[in-house]
XYZ file of C-alpha atoms in Angstrom:
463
model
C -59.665 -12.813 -40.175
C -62.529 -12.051 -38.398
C -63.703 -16.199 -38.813
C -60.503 -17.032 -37.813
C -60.621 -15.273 -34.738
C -64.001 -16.962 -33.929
C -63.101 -20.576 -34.538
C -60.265 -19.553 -32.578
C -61.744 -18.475 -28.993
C -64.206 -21.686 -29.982
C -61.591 -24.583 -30.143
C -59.893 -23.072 -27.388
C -62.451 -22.602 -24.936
C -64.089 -25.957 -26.030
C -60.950 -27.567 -24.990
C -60.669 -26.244 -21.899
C -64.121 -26.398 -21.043
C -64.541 -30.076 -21.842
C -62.150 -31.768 -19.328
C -61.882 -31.013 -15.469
C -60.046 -31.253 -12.885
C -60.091 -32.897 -9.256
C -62.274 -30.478 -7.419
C -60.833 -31.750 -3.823
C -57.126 -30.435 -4.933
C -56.482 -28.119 -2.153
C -55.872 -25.366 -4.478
C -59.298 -25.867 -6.255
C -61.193 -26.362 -3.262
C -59.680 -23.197 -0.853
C -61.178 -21.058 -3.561
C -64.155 -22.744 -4.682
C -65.145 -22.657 0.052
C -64.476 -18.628 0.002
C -66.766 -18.109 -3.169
C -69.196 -20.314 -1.427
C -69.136 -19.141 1.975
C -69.572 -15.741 0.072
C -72.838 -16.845 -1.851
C -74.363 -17.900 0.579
C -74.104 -15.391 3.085
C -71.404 -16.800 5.709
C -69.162 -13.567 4.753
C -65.854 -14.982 3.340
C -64.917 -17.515 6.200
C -64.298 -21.537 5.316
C -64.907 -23.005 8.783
C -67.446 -25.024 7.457
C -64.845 -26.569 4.723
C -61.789 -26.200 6.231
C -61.447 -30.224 7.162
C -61.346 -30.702 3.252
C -58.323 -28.569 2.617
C -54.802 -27.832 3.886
C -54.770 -24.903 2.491
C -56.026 -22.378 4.750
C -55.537 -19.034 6.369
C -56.804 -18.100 10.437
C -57.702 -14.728 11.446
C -59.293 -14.055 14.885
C -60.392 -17.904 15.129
C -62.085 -18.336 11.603
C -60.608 -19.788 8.920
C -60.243 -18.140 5.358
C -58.655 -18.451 2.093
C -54.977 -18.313 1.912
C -54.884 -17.360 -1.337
C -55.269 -13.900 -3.430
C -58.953 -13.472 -3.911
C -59.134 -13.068 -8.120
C -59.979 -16.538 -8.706
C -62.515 -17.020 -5.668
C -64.415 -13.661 -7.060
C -64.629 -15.223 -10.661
C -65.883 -18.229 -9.373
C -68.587 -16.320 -7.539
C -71.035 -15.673 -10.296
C -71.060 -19.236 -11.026
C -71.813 -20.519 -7.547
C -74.632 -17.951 -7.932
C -76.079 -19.685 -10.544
C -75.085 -23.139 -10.056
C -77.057 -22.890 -6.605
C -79.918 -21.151 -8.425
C -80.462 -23.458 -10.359
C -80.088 -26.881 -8.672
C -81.483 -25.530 -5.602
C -78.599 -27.108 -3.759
C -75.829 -24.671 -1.382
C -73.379 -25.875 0.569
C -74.987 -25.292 3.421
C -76.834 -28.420 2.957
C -74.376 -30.257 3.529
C -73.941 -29.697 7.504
C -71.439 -28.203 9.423
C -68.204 -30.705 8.247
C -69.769 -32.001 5.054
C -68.187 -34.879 3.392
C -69.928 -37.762 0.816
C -70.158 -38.394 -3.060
C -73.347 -36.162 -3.034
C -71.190 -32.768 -1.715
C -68.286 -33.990 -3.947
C -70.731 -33.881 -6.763
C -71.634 -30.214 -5.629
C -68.653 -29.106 -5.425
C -67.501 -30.505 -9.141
C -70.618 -29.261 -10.569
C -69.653 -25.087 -9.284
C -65.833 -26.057 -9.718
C -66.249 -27.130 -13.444
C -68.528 -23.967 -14.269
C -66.607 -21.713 -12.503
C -63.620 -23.282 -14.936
C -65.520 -22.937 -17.787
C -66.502 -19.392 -17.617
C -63.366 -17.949 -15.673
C -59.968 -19.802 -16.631
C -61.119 -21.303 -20.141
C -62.639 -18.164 -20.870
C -59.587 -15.776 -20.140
C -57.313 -18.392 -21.994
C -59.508 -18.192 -25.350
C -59.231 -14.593 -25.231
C -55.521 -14.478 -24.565
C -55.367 -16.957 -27.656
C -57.151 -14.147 -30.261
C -54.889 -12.189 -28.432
C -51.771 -13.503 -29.440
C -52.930 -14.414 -32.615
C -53.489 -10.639 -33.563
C -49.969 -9.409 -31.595
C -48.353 -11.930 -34.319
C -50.233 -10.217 -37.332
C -49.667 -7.536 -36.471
C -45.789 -7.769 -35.662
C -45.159 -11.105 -37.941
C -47.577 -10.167 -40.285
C -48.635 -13.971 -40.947
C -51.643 -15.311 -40.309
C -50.084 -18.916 -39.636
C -47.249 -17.692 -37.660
C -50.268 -16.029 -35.428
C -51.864 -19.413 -35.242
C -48.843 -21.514 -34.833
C -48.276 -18.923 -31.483
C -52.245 -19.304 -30.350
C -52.255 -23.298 -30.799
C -48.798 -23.617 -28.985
C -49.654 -21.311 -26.464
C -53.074 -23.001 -25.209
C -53.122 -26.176 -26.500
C -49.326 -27.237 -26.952
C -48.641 -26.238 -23.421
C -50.025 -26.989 -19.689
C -51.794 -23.650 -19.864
C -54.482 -26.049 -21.175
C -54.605 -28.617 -18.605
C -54.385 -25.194 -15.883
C -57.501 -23.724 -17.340
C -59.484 -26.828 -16.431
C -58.865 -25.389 -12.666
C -59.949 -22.438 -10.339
C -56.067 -22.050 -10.245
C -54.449 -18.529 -10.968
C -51.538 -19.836 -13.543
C -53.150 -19.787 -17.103
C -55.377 -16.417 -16.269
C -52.123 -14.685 -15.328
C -50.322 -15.774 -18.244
C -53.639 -14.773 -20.361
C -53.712 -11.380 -18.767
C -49.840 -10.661 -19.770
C -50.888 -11.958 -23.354
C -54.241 -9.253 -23.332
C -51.418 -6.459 -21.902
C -48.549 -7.104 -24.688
C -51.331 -6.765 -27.238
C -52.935 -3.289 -26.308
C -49.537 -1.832 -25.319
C -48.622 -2.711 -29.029
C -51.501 -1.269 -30.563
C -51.709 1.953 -28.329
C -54.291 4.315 -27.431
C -56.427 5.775 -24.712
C -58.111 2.508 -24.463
C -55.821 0.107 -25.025
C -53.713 1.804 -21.865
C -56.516 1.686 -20.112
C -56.925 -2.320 -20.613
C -53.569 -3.065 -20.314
C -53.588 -1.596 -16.716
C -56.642 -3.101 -15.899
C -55.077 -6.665 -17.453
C -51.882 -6.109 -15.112
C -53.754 -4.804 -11.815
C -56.193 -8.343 -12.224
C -53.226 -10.407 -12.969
C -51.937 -9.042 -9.789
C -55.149 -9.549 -7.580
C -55.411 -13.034 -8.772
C -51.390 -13.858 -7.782
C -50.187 -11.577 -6.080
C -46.645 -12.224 -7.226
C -47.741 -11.546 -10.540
C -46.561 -8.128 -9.855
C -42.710 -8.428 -10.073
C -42.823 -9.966 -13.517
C -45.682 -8.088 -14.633
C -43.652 -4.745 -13.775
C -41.300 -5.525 -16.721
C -44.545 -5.118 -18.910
C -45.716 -2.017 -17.232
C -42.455 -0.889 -17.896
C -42.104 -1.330 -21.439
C -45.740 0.421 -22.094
C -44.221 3.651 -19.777
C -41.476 3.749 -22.185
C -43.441 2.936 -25.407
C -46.153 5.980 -24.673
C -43.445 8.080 -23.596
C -42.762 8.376 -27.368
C -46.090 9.898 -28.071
C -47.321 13.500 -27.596
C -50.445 12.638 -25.434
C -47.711 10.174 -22.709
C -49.185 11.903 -19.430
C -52.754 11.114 -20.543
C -51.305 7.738 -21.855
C -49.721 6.587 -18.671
C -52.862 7.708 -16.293
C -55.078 5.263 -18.405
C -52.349 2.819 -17.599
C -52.140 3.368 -13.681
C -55.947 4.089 -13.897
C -56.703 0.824 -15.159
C -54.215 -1.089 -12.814
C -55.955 0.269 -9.909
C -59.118 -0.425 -10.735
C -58.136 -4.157 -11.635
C -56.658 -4.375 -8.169
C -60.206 -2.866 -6.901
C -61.618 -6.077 -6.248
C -58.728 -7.619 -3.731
C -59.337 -4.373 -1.736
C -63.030 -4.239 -1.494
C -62.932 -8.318 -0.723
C -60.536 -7.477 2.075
C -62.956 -5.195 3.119
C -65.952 -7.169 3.270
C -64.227 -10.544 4.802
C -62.042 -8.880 7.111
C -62.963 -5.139 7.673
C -59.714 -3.945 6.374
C -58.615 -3.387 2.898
C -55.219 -3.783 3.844
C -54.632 -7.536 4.843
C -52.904 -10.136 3.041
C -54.136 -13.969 3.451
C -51.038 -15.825 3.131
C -49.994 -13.663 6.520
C -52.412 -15.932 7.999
C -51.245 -19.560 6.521
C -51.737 -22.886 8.329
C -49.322 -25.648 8.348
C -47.133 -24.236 5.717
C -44.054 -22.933 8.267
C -41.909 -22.164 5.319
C -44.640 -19.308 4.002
C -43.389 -16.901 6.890
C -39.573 -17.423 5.167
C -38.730 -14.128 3.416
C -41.529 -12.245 1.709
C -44.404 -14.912 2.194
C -41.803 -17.551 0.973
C -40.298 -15.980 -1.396
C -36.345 -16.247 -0.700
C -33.610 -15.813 -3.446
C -33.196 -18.004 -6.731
C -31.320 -20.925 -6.376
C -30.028 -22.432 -9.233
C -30.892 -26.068 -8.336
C -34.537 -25.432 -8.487
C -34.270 -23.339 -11.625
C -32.805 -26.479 -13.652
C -35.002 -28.566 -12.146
C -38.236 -26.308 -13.199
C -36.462 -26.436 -16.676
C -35.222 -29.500 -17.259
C -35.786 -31.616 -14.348
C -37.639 -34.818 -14.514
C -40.445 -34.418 -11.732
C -41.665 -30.978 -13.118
C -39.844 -29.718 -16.197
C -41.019 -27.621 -18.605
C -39.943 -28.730 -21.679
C -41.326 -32.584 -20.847
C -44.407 -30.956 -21.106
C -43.942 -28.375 -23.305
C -41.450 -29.417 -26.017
C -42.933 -26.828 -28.399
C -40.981 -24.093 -26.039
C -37.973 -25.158 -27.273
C -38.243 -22.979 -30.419
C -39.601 -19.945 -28.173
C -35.714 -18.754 -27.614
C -34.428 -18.953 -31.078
C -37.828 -16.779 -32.099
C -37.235 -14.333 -29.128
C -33.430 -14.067 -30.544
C -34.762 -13.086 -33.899
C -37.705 -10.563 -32.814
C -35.056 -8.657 -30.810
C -32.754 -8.259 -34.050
C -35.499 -6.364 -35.515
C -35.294 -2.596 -34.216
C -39.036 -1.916 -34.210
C -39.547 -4.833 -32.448
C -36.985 -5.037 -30.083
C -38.725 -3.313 -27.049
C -41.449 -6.240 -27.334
C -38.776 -9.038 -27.389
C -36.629 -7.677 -24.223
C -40.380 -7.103 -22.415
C -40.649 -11.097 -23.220
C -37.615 -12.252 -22.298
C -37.542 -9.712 -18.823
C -41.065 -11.344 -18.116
C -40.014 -14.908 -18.304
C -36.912 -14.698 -16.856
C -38.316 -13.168 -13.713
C -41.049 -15.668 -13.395
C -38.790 -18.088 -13.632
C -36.591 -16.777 -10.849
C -39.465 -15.970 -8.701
C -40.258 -19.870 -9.052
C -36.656 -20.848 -8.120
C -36.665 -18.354 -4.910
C -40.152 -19.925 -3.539
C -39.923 -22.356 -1.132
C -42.560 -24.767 -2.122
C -40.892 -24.281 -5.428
C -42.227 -27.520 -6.823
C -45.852 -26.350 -6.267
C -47.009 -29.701 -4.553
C -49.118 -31.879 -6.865
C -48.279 -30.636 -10.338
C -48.281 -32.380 -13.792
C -45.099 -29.242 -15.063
C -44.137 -26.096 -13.028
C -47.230 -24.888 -12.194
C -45.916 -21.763 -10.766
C -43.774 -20.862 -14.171
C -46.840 -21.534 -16.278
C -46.996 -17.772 -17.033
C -44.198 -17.562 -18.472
C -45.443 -19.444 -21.083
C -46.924 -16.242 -22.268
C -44.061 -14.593 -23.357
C -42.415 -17.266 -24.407
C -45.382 -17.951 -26.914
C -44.678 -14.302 -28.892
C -41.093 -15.814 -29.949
C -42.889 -19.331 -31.299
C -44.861 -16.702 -33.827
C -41.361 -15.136 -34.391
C -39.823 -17.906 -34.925
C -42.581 -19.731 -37.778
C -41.828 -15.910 -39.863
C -38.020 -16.891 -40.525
C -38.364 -20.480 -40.664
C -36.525 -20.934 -43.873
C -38.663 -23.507 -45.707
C -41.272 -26.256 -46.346
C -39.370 -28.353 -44.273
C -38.874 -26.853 -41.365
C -42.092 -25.671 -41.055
C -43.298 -28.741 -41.704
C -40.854 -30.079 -38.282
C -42.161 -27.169 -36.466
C -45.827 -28.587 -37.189
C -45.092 -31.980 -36.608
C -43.561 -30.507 -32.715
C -46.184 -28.295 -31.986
C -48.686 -31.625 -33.144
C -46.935 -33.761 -30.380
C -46.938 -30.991 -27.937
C -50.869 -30.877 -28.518
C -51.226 -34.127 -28.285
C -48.976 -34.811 -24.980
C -51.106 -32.209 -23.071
C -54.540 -33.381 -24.181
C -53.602 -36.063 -22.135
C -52.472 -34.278 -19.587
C -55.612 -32.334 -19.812
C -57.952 -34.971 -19.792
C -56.428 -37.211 -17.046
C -54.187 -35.569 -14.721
C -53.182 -32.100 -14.646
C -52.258 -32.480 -10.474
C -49.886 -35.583 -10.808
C -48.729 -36.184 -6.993
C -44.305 -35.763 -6.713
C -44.468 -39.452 -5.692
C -42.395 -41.096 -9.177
C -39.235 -40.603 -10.726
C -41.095 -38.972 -13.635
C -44.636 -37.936 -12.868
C -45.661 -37.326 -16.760
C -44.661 -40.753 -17.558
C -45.605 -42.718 -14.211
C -48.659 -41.000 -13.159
C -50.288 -39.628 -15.909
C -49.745 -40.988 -19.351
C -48.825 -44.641 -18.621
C -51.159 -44.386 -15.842
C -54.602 -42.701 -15.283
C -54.694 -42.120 -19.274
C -53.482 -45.556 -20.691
C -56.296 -46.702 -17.627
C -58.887 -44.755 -19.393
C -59.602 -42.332 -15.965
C -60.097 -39.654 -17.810
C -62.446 -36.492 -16.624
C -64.532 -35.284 -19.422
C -68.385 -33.344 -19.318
C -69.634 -36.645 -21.433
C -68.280 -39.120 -18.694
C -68.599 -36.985 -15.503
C -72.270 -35.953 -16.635
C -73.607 -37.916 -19.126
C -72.466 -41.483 -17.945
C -70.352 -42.075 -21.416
C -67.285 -43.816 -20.403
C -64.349 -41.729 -20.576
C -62.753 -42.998 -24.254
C -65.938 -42.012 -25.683
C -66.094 -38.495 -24.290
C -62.158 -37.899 -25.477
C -63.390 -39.220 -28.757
C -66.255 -36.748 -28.723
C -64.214 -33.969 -27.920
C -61.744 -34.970 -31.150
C -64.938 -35.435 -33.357
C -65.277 -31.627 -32.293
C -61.871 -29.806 -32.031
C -60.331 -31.304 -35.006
C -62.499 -30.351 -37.566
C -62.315 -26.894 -36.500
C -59.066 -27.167 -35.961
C -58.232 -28.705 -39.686
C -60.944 -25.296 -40.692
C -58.103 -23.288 -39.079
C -55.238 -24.530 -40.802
C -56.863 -24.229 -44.028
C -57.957 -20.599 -43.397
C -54.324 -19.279 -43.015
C -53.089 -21.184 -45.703
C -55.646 -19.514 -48.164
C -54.592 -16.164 -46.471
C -51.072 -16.735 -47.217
C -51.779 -17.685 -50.858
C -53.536 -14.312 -51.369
C-alpha cells in the first residue's frame, strides 16, 4: 500500500499545485499583505496594501488582516524564499503599489505559498482518508474512491489553489478522524494539534471541530491510560493554537485580540458573534441545493455520502465515527446558514461549508463497501468521473465565480472563462504555453497515475 499511498499525495498535490487562483481576490490578497508586511520587517500591518483589498481590519490607525492568522503564517516561509530568491519584496513597489509587474509578485508568492500550504495539507488529508477507509472498510478501492472524491471530485480542489482557510480545515478534520481511530500517545497528540491549527486558521472551526474532540474524549475514555490520553489531546490543541497567540503578540502586543473585532466596511461582522447569528433555513437550502452556490452542482459525488454515513452508523464498532461525521457536517452547515455573508462573496460552491466535505467523504468509502455489485460500482465510478471532471474545470478557470448570474457554475465558469480557454495553469502563467496546452499537460500527467491507481487496488482486491 505503501506505492499507493505515494502516487496518492503525488496526483493530489500535482493537481492542486498546477492551477491558481486570482491573487487580487480579497481573501487571497489580505493574507498574502500580512505575510508580507511580516517578511519584510513592517511588523504585521497592511497600510502599504490596503487600497488593493476590502478586506481589512484597523487598530490604532494601521490597518491589518481581518482574518485568523493560520494561513498568513503558512504563507510566510514562502514569501521568505520567493523574495530570496528573485530579489524582489514588496517594498519595491512604493507606498500604494499597483501595475502588472507587482501583480506578477504577488502571483508568484501567492501560487507558492498554495503549493506548499493548501495543496500540501490536502494531499496529506487524502492518504489520510485513504488509510481511515482501510482500516474501517477494509478495501483498498473503497479508500481510494473516498481520497479521489474527496480532493478531486469536490471544490476542496479548486480551494487548495488559494491562501484560503476552507480545504486546510477540512484536511485537518480528515488528519484528526484518522489518529483518533488508530489511538495512542501520539496519535492524541496529533489530533489535538490537527484541531487547535484548524482552529487558528478559522476560527469558527472550533464549534464543528468540538464534535471531533468530543468523540476522541469518549473513545480514550475506554482505555486504561484515558488521563494521559486526553492531555496529549488538549496538549496538542494548545500548541496548534500557539501560533495565533504569539502572532497576536508580535502584531499587536497582546495575545488576546481578535482581527475581525477590527473589520472595515463589513457592518454586518459586528451582528452576533462576529456575524455569526442563528441558522436560517433559507440559506441552508440554498447552500445545498440552491443554484448560485449549491453543493451538490458542484459536488454531485456527495450525493452518495448520506446513504454511506447511514450504513457506517449501523455497524456498532463504527458507529461513534459515523455520528462524529454526521455532528461535524451538520454543524458546519448550520454555522454557514447563521453567517451573515452566508454566500461567502465571490464563490464558485459554498465556500464556507467546504469542510464539511470532510466528513462527508468517510461515508463515500462506506458507501463503495456495500455497493451491491458490478454495476453499481461501476455508476458510482462513472459519478465520481463527472464530479472530477466538473471541478477540474472549476479548478483551472474559476474557483471565485462573482454572484452576478442565475447560475454561476454554468454562466461564469464552465460556459464562460473555461469554454474561452482563460484558464490559470504554471505552463501558461509561467511558461507562455497557452492555457489548452497546459490543461493538456496536466492530463498527460495526472491520468496516468491516476489509471496506476486504479489498477493497484484492483490487484489488491484480487489477492
Amino acid at each position: 500500500m505503501r506505492g499507493i499511498r505515494i502516487v496518492l499525495f503525488a496526483l493530489v498535490w500535482f493537481s492542486c499545485a498546477w492551477f491558481g487562483s486570482w491573487e487580487l481576490n480579497p481573501n487571497n490578497a489580505t493574507r498574502m499583505f500580512a505575510a508580507m508586511s511580516l517578511a519584510e520587517g513592517e511588523g504585521g500591518a497592511i497600510d502599504r496594501y490596503q487600497s488593493q483589498t476590502i478586506d481589512k481590519a484597523m487598530f490604532d490607525g494601521h490597518y491589518y488582516l481581518d482574518k485568523a492568522p493560520g494561513m498568513t503564517l503558512l504563507a510566510l516561509p514562502a514569501v521568505v524564499v520567493a523574495d530570496w530568491m528573485t530579489g524582489q519584496r514588496g517594498t519595491d513597489f512604493g507606498v500604494l503599489p499597483v501595475g502588472p509587474a507587482f501583480e506578477r509578485m504577488l502571483r508568484l508568492r501567492t501560487r507558492l505559498a498554495a503549493a506548499s500550504g493548501a495543496a500540501v495539507l490536502t494531499a496529506l488529508a487524502a492518504v489520510a482518508l485513504f488509510d481511515l477507509a482501510l482500516a474501517t472498510a477494509g478495501s483498498a478501492a473503497a479508500g481510494l474512491f473516498a481520497s479521489l472524491g474527496f480532493a478531486l471530485g469536490t471544490p476542496i480542489w479548486g480551494w487548495s489553489t488559494t491562501v484560503m482557510g476552507h480545504a486546510p480545515v477540512a484536511a485537518l478534520y480528515l488528519i484528526a478522524l484518522l489518529a483518533i481511530w488508530r489511538g495512542g500517545g501520539r496519535q492524541a497528540l496529533l489530533a489535538g494539534l490537527a484541531l487547535g491549527g484548524a482552529v487558528a486558521i478559522e476560527h469558527q472551526a472550533i464549534l464543528a471541530g468540538s464534535a471531533i474532540g468530543l468523540w476522541a474524549m469518549l473513545r480514550f475514555d475506554r482505555r486504561p491510560d484515558w488521563p494521559r490520553l486526553i492531555a496529549l489531546l488538549f496538549c496538542g490543541a494548545a500548541i496548534g493554537v500557539l501560533p495565533v497567540l504569539g502572532y497576536n503578540l508580535f502584531v499587536f502586543g497582546t495575545p488576546f485580540r481578535v482581527a475581525y473585532s477590527g473589520v472595515v466596511g463589513w457592518e454586518g461582522m459586528h451582528q452576533g458573534l462576529f456575524g455569526l447569528i442563528w441558522p436560517r433555513t433559507g440559506p441552508l437550502a440554498a447552500i445545498l441545493v440552491g443554484w448560485k452556490v449549491g453543493l451538490v452542482w458542484v459536488a454531485p459525488v456527495l450525493l452518495l455520502a448520506p446513504f454511506g454515513l447511514t450504513a457506517l452508523y449501523g455497524e456498532g464498532a463504527r458507529r461513534g465515527l459515523a455520528l462524529t461525521c454526521m455532528a461535524t457536517a451538520v454543524v458546519t452547515l448550520l454555522v454557514n446558514a447563521a453567517y451573515v455573508y452566508w454566500e461567502g462573496g465571490n464563490t464558485t460552491g459554498p465556500r464556507l461549508a467546504m469542510p464539511a466535505v470532510a466528513p462527508l467523504a468517510v461515508g463515500l468509502a462506506a458507501l463503495w463497501s456495500i455497493l451491491p455489485g458490478r454495476r453499481s460500482r461501476i455508476a458510482a465510478a462513472i459519478l465520481l468521473g463527472g464530479s472530477i471532471a466538473l471541478n477540474a474545470a472549476i479548478a483551472a478557470a474559476e474557483i471565485f465565480a462573482p454572484p452576478t448570474t442565475p447560475f454561476p457554475l454554468w454562466d461564469w465558469v464552465l460556459a464562460g472563462r473555461f469554454a474561452d480557454g482563460e484558464l490559470r495553469t504554471v505552463a501558461s502563467e509561467w511558461f507562455g504555453w497557452s492555457p489548452w496546452f497546459g490543461l493538456a499537460w496536466w492530463a498527460a500527467l495526472a491520468l496516468p497515475m491516476l489509471g496506476w491507481l486504479v489498477a493497484s487496488v484492483r490487484r489488491a482486491a484480487r489477492a
